[in-house]
């Protein structure tokens, strides 16, 4: 059998293949190091900001409660329509501020966590039912796909509901009217997988690393405070889970949540 290459040629090809392999391996190692560094930097920022927001949330709760209490007292005893209109603005503003404080407490892990082994389907159905008017407003449909109707996992139902609210509301905001958002529930031997797929405008490559940062938002001013995805990230992290981001085809975004079953 005739050899394809002379001995010198074979040695040269082997050397080139080895060098190319080493280069690819070094490149992959550098990519992994860069990804790890970005993850560590994000964790450090989140830890520091978590400590700050915990203190801020506690400090704001009491004065906001006082303002709300006295504002409602004034409203109950007031007979002037002009004052009634103004005090209603004050009450609504305080309620909105308390909602931000609540999200800050979620983000800083100060909210109590009640982990229980339970079915995921009722939580999903509740979230979809609660957001029914949001879907109807933009004439958007939702499709729920569950591999196993009786999938159970260990999670805090209130916090996972908060995760669903944030991700689905974001999907509705980004989605064109008269379209469909898919929610897919699956599991394996170790984990629960929750996917939310939209075909909206998608997330630009240059901001993908920032979307879980606190107070980062691409929405117009007064539409949101940029804490939604930070809250989601914090909750999933506290469940020892992961949240991943993928591009949908032909356009849009897929959020994948992975939570241990036990």
mmCIF file of C-alpha atoms in Angstrom:
data_model
loop_
_atom_site.group_PDB
_atom_site.id
_atom_site.type_symbol
_atom_site.label_atom_id
_atom_site.label_comp_id
_atom_site.label_asym_id
_atom_site.label_seq_id
_atom_site.Cartn_x
_atom_site.Cartn_y
_atom_site.Cartn_z
ATOM 1 C CA UNK A 1 0.000 0.000 0.000
ATOM 2 C CA UNK A 2 1.448 3.310 -1.108
ATOM 3 C CA UNK A 3 1.775 5.994 1.593
ATOM 4 C CA UNK A 4 -0.085 9.262 0.999
ATOM 5 C CA UNK A 5 2.776 11.432 2.263
ATOM 6 C CA UNK A 6 6.535 11.246 2.467
ATOM 7 C CA UNK A 7 7.993 10.944 5.959
ATOM 8 C CA UNK A 8 9.097 14.605 6.066
ATOM 9 C CA UNK A 9 5.700 15.763 4.840
ATOM 10 C CA UNK A 10 3.929 13.648 7.458
ATOM 11 C CA UNK A 11 6.117 15.102 10.220
ATOM 12 C CA UNK A 12 5.350 18.625 8.994
ATOM 13 C CA UNK A 13 1.603 17.922 8.915
ATOM 14 C CA UNK A 14 1.743 16.406 12.402
ATOM 15 C CA UNK A 15 3.583 19.482 13.697
ATOM 16 C CA UNK A 16 1.046 21.822 12.079
ATOM 17 C CA UNK A 17 -1.883 19.787 13.475
ATOM 18 C CA UNK A 18 -0.306 19.885 16.951
ATOM 19 C CA UNK A 19 0.221 23.652 16.777
ATOM 20 C CA UNK A 20 -3.357 24.242 15.548
ATOM 21 C CA UNK A 21 -4.692 22.001 18.322
ATOM 22 C CA UNK A 22 -2.631 23.860 20.930
ATOM 23 C CA UNK A 23 -3.858 27.200 19.601
ATOM 24 C CA UNK A 24 -7.512 26.117 19.725
ATOM 25 C CA UNK A 25 -7.045 24.764 23.244
ATOM 26 C CA UNK A 26 -5.413 28.024 24.403
ATOM 27 C CA UNK A 27 -8.195 30.064 22.786
ATOM 28 C CA UNK A 28 -10.887 27.979 24.495
ATOM 29 C CA UNK A 29 -9.052 28.290 27.823
ATOM 30 C CA UNK A 30 -8.862 32.080 27.448
ATOM 31 C CA UNK A 31 -12.586 32.203 26.611
ATOM 32 C CA UNK A 32 -13.407 30.158 29.712
ATOM 33 C CA UNK A 33 -11.215 32.393 31.882
ATOM 34 C CA UNK A 34 -12.884 35.524 30.473
ATOM 35 C CA UNK A 35 -16.357 34.073 31.106
ATOM 36 C CA UNK A 36 -15.366 33.077 34.642
ATOM 37 C CA UNK A 37 -13.939 36.536 35.298
ATOM 38 C CA UNK A 38 -17.162 38.184 34.097
ATOM 39 C CA UNK A 39 -19.197 35.859 36.317
ATOM 40 C CA UNK A 40 -17.045 36.631 39.360
ATOM 41 C CA UNK A 41 -17.248 40.369 38.683
ATOM 42 C CA UNK A 42 -21.046 40.152 38.424
ATOM 43 C CA UNK A 43 -21.251 38.140 41.649
ATOM 44 C CA UNK A 44 -19.084 40.694 43.459
ATOM 45 C CA UNK A 45 -21.259 43.561 42.203
ATOM 46 C CA UNK A 46 -24.437 41.719 43.159
ATOM 47 C CA UNK A 47 -23.075 40.862 46.629
ATOM 48 C CA UNK A 48 -22.047 44.447 47.331
ATOM 49 C CA UNK A 49 -25.266 45.889 45.970
ATOM 50 C CA UNK A 50 -27.263 43.237 47.834
ATOM 51 C CA UNK A 51 -25.802 44.427 51.138
ATOM 52 C CA UNK A 52 -26.509 48.059 50.248
ATOM 53 C CA UNK A 53 -30.064 47.439 49.078
ATOM 54 C CA UNK A 54 -30.903 45.394 52.170
ATOM 55 C CA UNK A 55 -30.045 48.387 54.355
ATOM 56 C CA UNK A 56 -31.856 50.825 52.063
ATOM 57 C CA UNK A 57 -34.982 48.645 51.976
ATOM 58 C CA UNK A 58 -35.164 48.376 55.768
ATOM 59 C CA UNK A 59 -34.623 52.121 56.201
ATOM 60 C CA UNK A 60 -37.327 53.029 53.662
ATOM 61 C CA UNK A 61 -40.018 50.656 54.896
ATOM 62 C CA UNK A 62 -40.877 52.554 58.071
ATOM 63 C CA UNK A 63 -41.179 56.101 56.634
ATOM 64 C CA UNK A 64 -43.109 54.806 53.617
ATOM 65 C CA UNK A 65 -45.526 53.022 55.951
ATOM 66 C CA UNK A 66 -46.007 56.253 57.936
ATOM 67 C CA UNK A 67 -46.605 58.315 54.802
ATOM 68 C CA UNK A 68 -49.127 55.796 53.479
ATOM 69 C CA UNK A 69 -50.951 55.576 56.798
ATOM 70 C CA UNK A 70 -51.321 59.348 57.222
ATOM 71 C CA UNK A 71 -52.212 59.840 53.546
ATOM 72 C CA UNK A 72 -55.038 57.290 53.811
ATOM 73 C CA UNK A 73 -56.208 58.958 57.045
ATOM 74 C CA UNK A 74 -56.333 62.355 55.288
ATOM 75 C CA UNK A 75 -58.206 60.832 52.341
ATOM 76 C CA UNK A 76 -60.809 59.264 54.648
ATOM 77 C CA UNK A 77 -61.541 62.605 56.382
ATOM 78 C CA UNK A 78 -61.146 64.955 53.414
ATOM 79 C CA UNK A 79 -64.076 66.590 51.596
ATOM 80 C CA UNK A 80 -62.159 68.806 49.146
ATOM 81 C CA UNK A 81 -62.067 67.180 45.644
ATOM 82 C CA UNK A 82 -58.778 68.901 44.739
ATOM 83 C CA UNK A 83 -57.053 67.599 47.859
ATOM 84 C CA UNK A 84 -58.595 64.171 47.283
ATOM 85 C CA UNK A 85 -57.020 64.029 43.817
ATOM 86 C CA UNK A 86 -53.612 65.088 45.158
ATOM 87 C CA UNK A 87 -53.674 62.684 48.077
ATOM 88 C CA UNK A 88 -54.567 59.832 45.708
ATOM 89 C CA UNK A 89 -51.401 60.622 43.760
ATOM 90 C CA UNK A 90 -49.414 60.491 47.012
ATOM 91 C CA UNK A 91 -50.950 57.119 47.969
ATOM 92 C CA UNK A 92 -50.290 55.596 44.544
ATOM 93 C CA UNK A 93 -46.714 56.895 44.585
ATOM 94 C CA UNK A 94 -46.087 55.361 48.017
ATOM 95 C CA UNK A 95 -47.554 52.028 46.920
ATOM 96 C CA UNK A 96 -45.273 52.083 43.870
ATOM 97 C CA UNK A 97 -42.284 52.933 46.087
ATOM 98 C CA UNK A 98 -43.106 50.072 48.451
ATOM 99 C CA UNK A 99 -43.201 47.727 45.472
ATOM 100 C CA UNK A 100 -39.671 48.828 44.568
ATOM 101 C CA UNK A 101 -38.602 48.235 48.183
ATOM 102 C CA UNK A 102 -40.130 44.754 48.009
ATOM 103 C CA UNK A 103 -38.121 44.031 44.866
ATOM 104 C CA UNK A 104 -34.994 45.359 46.551
ATOM 105 C CA UNK A 105 -35.594 42.949 49.411
ATOM 106 C CA UNK A 106 -36.050 40.088 46.939
ATOM 107 C CA UNK A 107 -32.823 41.110 45.264
ATOM 108 C CA UNK A 108 -30.893 41.300 48.520
ATOM 109 C CA UNK A 109 -32.263 37.918 49.636
ATOM 110 C CA UNK A 110 -33.953 39.471 52.645
ATOM 111 C CA UNK A 111 -37.348 38.002 51.817
ATOM 112 C CA UNK A 112 -38.039 34.734 53.694
ATOM 113 C CA UNK A 113 -37.783 31.617 51.567
ATOM 114 C CA UNK A 114 -40.145 28.678 51.992
ATOM 115 C CA UNK A 115 -38.846 25.727 49.988
ATOM 116 C CA UNK A 116 -41.347 22.902 49.561
ATOM 117 C CA UNK A 117 -41.599 19.913 47.236
ATOM 118 C CA UNK A 118 -44.666 20.706 45.118
ATOM 119 C CA UNK A 119 -46.089 20.543 41.605
ATOM 120 C CA UNK A 120 -44.993 23.264 39.210
ATOM 121 C CA UNK A 121 -48.102 23.215 36.969
ATOM 122 C CA UNK A 122 -50.470 25.036 39.413
ATOM 123 C CA UNK A 123 -47.902 27.825 39.849
ATOM 124 C CA UNK A 124 -47.609 28.272 36.080
ATOM 125 C CA UNK A 125 -51.389 28.280 35.609
ATOM 126 C CA UNK A 126 -51.815 30.848 38.390
ATOM 127 C CA UNK A 127 -49.225 33.176 36.825
ATOM 128 C CA UNK A 128 -50.830 32.887 33.373
ATOM 129 C CA UNK A 129 -54.283 33.482 34.831
ATOM 130 C CA UNK A 130 -53.091 36.515 36.803
ATOM 131 C CA UNK A 131 -51.510 38.025 33.670
ATOM 132 C CA UNK A 132 -54.574 37.333 31.504
ATOM 133 C CA UNK A 133 -55.349 41.036 31.032
ATOM 134 C CA UNK A 134 -51.736 41.715 29.981
ATOM 135 C CA UNK A 135 -52.072 39.101 27.229
ATOM 136 C CA UNK A 136 -55.462 40.402 26.137
ATOM 137 C CA UNK A 137 -54.289 44.002 25.949
ATOM 138 C CA UNK A 138 -51.843 43.146 23.138
ATOM 139 C CA UNK A 139 -53.946 40.252 21.772
ATOM 140 C CA UNK A 140 -51.134 37.830 22.583
ATOM 141 C CA UNK A 141 -51.798 34.145 23.160
ATOM 142 C CA UNK A 142 -49.851 31.776 25.360
ATOM 143 C CA UNK A 143 -49.138 28.087 24.841
ATOM 144 C CA UNK A 144 -48.171 25.843 27.745
ATOM 145 C CA UNK A 145 -46.310 22.594 27.058
ATOM 146 C CA UNK A 146 -45.707 20.221 29.993
ATOM 147 C CA UNK A 147 -43.864 16.943 29.471
ATOM 148 C CA UNK A 148 -45.259 15.478 32.680
ATOM 149 C CA UNK A 149 -48.423 16.888 34.265
ATOM 150 C CA UNK A 150 -47.222 15.885 37.747
ATOM 151 C CA UNK A 151 -43.682 17.301 37.696
ATOM 152 C CA UNK A 152 -42.628 18.234 41.225
ATOM 153 C CA UNK A 153 -39.593 20.128 42.500
ATOM 154 C CA UNK A 154 -38.408 21.839 45.664
ATOM 155 C CA UNK A 155 -39.049 25.576 45.330
ATOM 156 C CA UNK A 156 -40.655 28.633 46.908
ATOM 157 C CA UNK A 157 -43.960 29.084 45.056
ATOM 158 C CA UNK A 158 -44.183 32.837 45.791
ATOM 159 C CA UNK A 159 -40.687 33.526 44.507
ATOM 160 C CA UNK A 160 -41.048 31.348 41.405
ATOM 161 C CA UNK A 161 -44.327 33.163 40.683
ATOM 162 C CA UNK A 162 -42.364 36.420 40.879
ATOM 163 C CA UNK A 163 -39.856 34.980 38.388
ATOM 164 C CA UNK A 164 -42.661 34.033 35.997
ATOM 165 C CA UNK A 165 -44.303 37.455 36.294
ATOM 166 C CA UNK A 166 -41.081 39.259 35.416
ATOM 167 C CA UNK A 167 -40.103 37.043 32.482
ATOM 168 C CA UNK A 168 -43.601 36.841 30.980
ATOM 169 C CA UNK A 169 -44.255 40.588 31.335
ATOM 170 C CA UNK A 170 -40.918 41.275 29.623
ATOM 171 C CA UNK A 171 -41.861 38.858 26.836
ATOM 172 C CA UNK A 172 -45.251 40.541 26.381
ATOM 173 C CA UNK A 173 -43.568 43.957 26.259
ATOM 174 C CA UNK A 174 -41.111 42.816 23.561
ATOM 175 C CA UNK A 175 -43.631 40.780 21.589
ATOM 176 C CA UNK A 176 -45.599 42.020 18.560
ATOM 177 C CA UNK A 177 -49.382 42.045 18.828
ATOM 178 C CA UNK A 178 -51.426 38.981 17.889
ATOM 179 C CA UNK A 179 -48.588 36.535 18.467
ATOM 180 C CA UNK A 180 -47.902 33.607 20.813
ATOM 181 C CA UNK A 181 -45.580 33.145 23.785
ATOM 182 C CA UNK A 182 -44.538 29.576 24.588
ATOM 183 C CA UNK A 183 -43.946 28.255 28.120
ATOM 184 C CA UNK A 184 -42.303 24.825 28.131
ATOM 185 C CA UNK A 185 -41.898 22.707 31.278
ATOM 186 C CA UNK A 186 -39.612 19.681 31.288
ATOM 187 C CA UNK A 187 -37.467 17.660 33.691
ATOM 188 C CA UNK A 188 -34.815 14.984 33.893
ATOM 189 C CA UNK A 189 -33.484 12.883 36.758
ATOM 190 C CA UNK A 190 -31.991 15.875 38.566
ATOM 191 C CA UNK A 191 -33.509 19.170 37.391
ATOM 192 C CA UNK A 192 -36.670 21.051 36.483
ATOM 193 C CA UNK A 193 -36.445 23.072 33.252
ATOM 194 C CA UNK A 194 -38.676 26.051 32.538
ATOM 195 C CA UNK A 195 -38.430 27.754 29.150
ATOM 196 C CA UNK A 196 -40.120 30.983 28.093
ATOM 197 C CA UNK A 197 -39.864 31.597 24.355
ATOM 198 C CA UNK A 198 -40.837 34.794 22.571
ATOM 199 C CA UNK A 199 -40.345 36.063 19.038
ATOM 200 C CA UNK A 200 -39.958 39.713 19.903
ATOM 201 C CA UNK A 201 -37.147 42.082 19.028
ATOM 202 C CA UNK A 202 -34.523 39.967 20.798
ATOM 203 C CA UNK A 203 -31.669 41.143 23.017
ATOM 204 C CA UNK A 204 -28.698 42.823 21.298
ATOM 205 C CA UNK A 205 -25.376 41.023 21.725
ATOM 206 C CA UNK A 206 -23.699 44.038 23.328
ATOM 207 C CA UNK A 207 -26.096 44.138 26.315
ATOM 208 C CA UNK A 208 -26.611 40.419 26.993
ATOM 209 C CA UNK A 209 -24.032 40.490 29.791
ATOM 210 C CA UNK A 210 -25.780 43.462 31.445
ATOM 211 C CA UNK A 211 -29.425 42.400 31.517
ATOM 212 C CA UNK A 212 -29.180 40.807 34.986
ATOM 213 C CA UNK A 213 -27.406 43.851 36.458
ATOM 214 C CA UNK A 214 -29.521 45.882 38.928
ATOM 215 C CA UNK A 215 -31.215 49.004 37.532
ATOM 216 C CA UNK A 216 -30.243 48.152 33.938
ATOM 217 C CA UNK A 217 -33.177 48.616 31.586
ATOM 218 C CA UNK A 218 -33.804 49.318 27.916
ATOM 219 C CA UNK A 219 -37.409 50.335 28.559
ATOM 220 C CA UNK A 220 -38.579 53.974 28.522
ATOM 221 C CA UNK A 221 -38.316 56.041 31.698
ATOM 222 C CA UNK A 222 -41.190 55.445 34.149
ATOM 223 C CA UNK A 223 -41.948 52.049 32.582
ATOM 224 C CA UNK A 224 -39.751 50.066 34.949
ATOM 225 C CA UNK A 225 -36.958 50.452 37.485
ATOM 226 C CA UNK A 226 -34.596 47.854 35.988
ATOM 227 C CA UNK A 227 -34.824 45.448 38.921
ATOM 228 C CA UNK A 228 -36.988 42.730 37.362
ATOM 229 C CA UNK A 229 -34.276 40.511 35.889
ATOM 230 C CA UNK A 230 -31.975 41.168 38.858
ATOM 231 C CA UNK A 231 -34.717 39.820 41.101
ATOM 232 C CA UNK A 232 -35.121 36.813 38.803
ATOM 233 C CA UNK A 233 -31.380 36.142 38.876
ATOM 234 C CA UNK A 234 -31.258 36.408 42.679
ATOM 235 C CA UNK A 235 -34.240 34.095 43.215
ATOM 236 C CA UNK A 236 -32.941 31.398 40.873
ATOM 237 C CA UNK A 237 -29.496 31.655 42.444
ATOM 238 C CA UNK A 238 -31.072 31.154 45.900
ATOM 239 C CA UNK A 239 -32.730 28.000 44.559
ATOM 240 C CA UNK A 240 -29.274 26.696 43.568
ATOM 241 C CA UNK A 241 -30.386 26.988 39.979
ATOM 242 C CA UNK A 242 -29.297 28.642 36.760
ATOM 243 C CA UNK A 243 -30.888 31.019 34.280
ATOM 244 C CA UNK A 244 -29.628 30.936 30.709
ATOM 245 C CA UNK A 245 -30.308 33.145 27.719
ATOM 246 C CA UNK A 246 -30.545 31.995 24.101
ATOM 247 C CA UNK A 247 -31.515 33.587 20.810
ATOM 248 C CA UNK A 248 -34.770 32.298 19.374
ATOM 249 C CA UNK A 249 -35.230 31.518 15.678
ATOM 250 C CA UNK A 250 -35.905 33.460 13.495
ATOM 251 C CA UNK A 251 -35.927 36.206 16.126
ATOM 252 C CA UNK A 252 -36.700 36.737 19.793
ATOM 253 C CA UNK A 253 -35.365 35.371 23.061
ATOM 254 C CA UNK A 254 -35.502 32.138 25.069
ATOM 255 C CA UNK A 255 -34.994 32.202 28.833
ATOM 256 C CA UNK A 256 -34.145 28.797 30.295
ATOM 257 C CA UNK A 257 -34.406 28.216 34.049
ATOM 258 C CA UNK A 258 -32.889 25.137 35.635
ATOM 259 C CA UNK A 259 -33.769 24.257 39.243
ATOM 260 C CA UNK A 260 -32.761 21.101 41.170
ATOM 261 C CA UNK A 261 -35.713 18.791 41.784
ATOM 262 C CA UNK A 262 -34.667 18.267 45.419
#
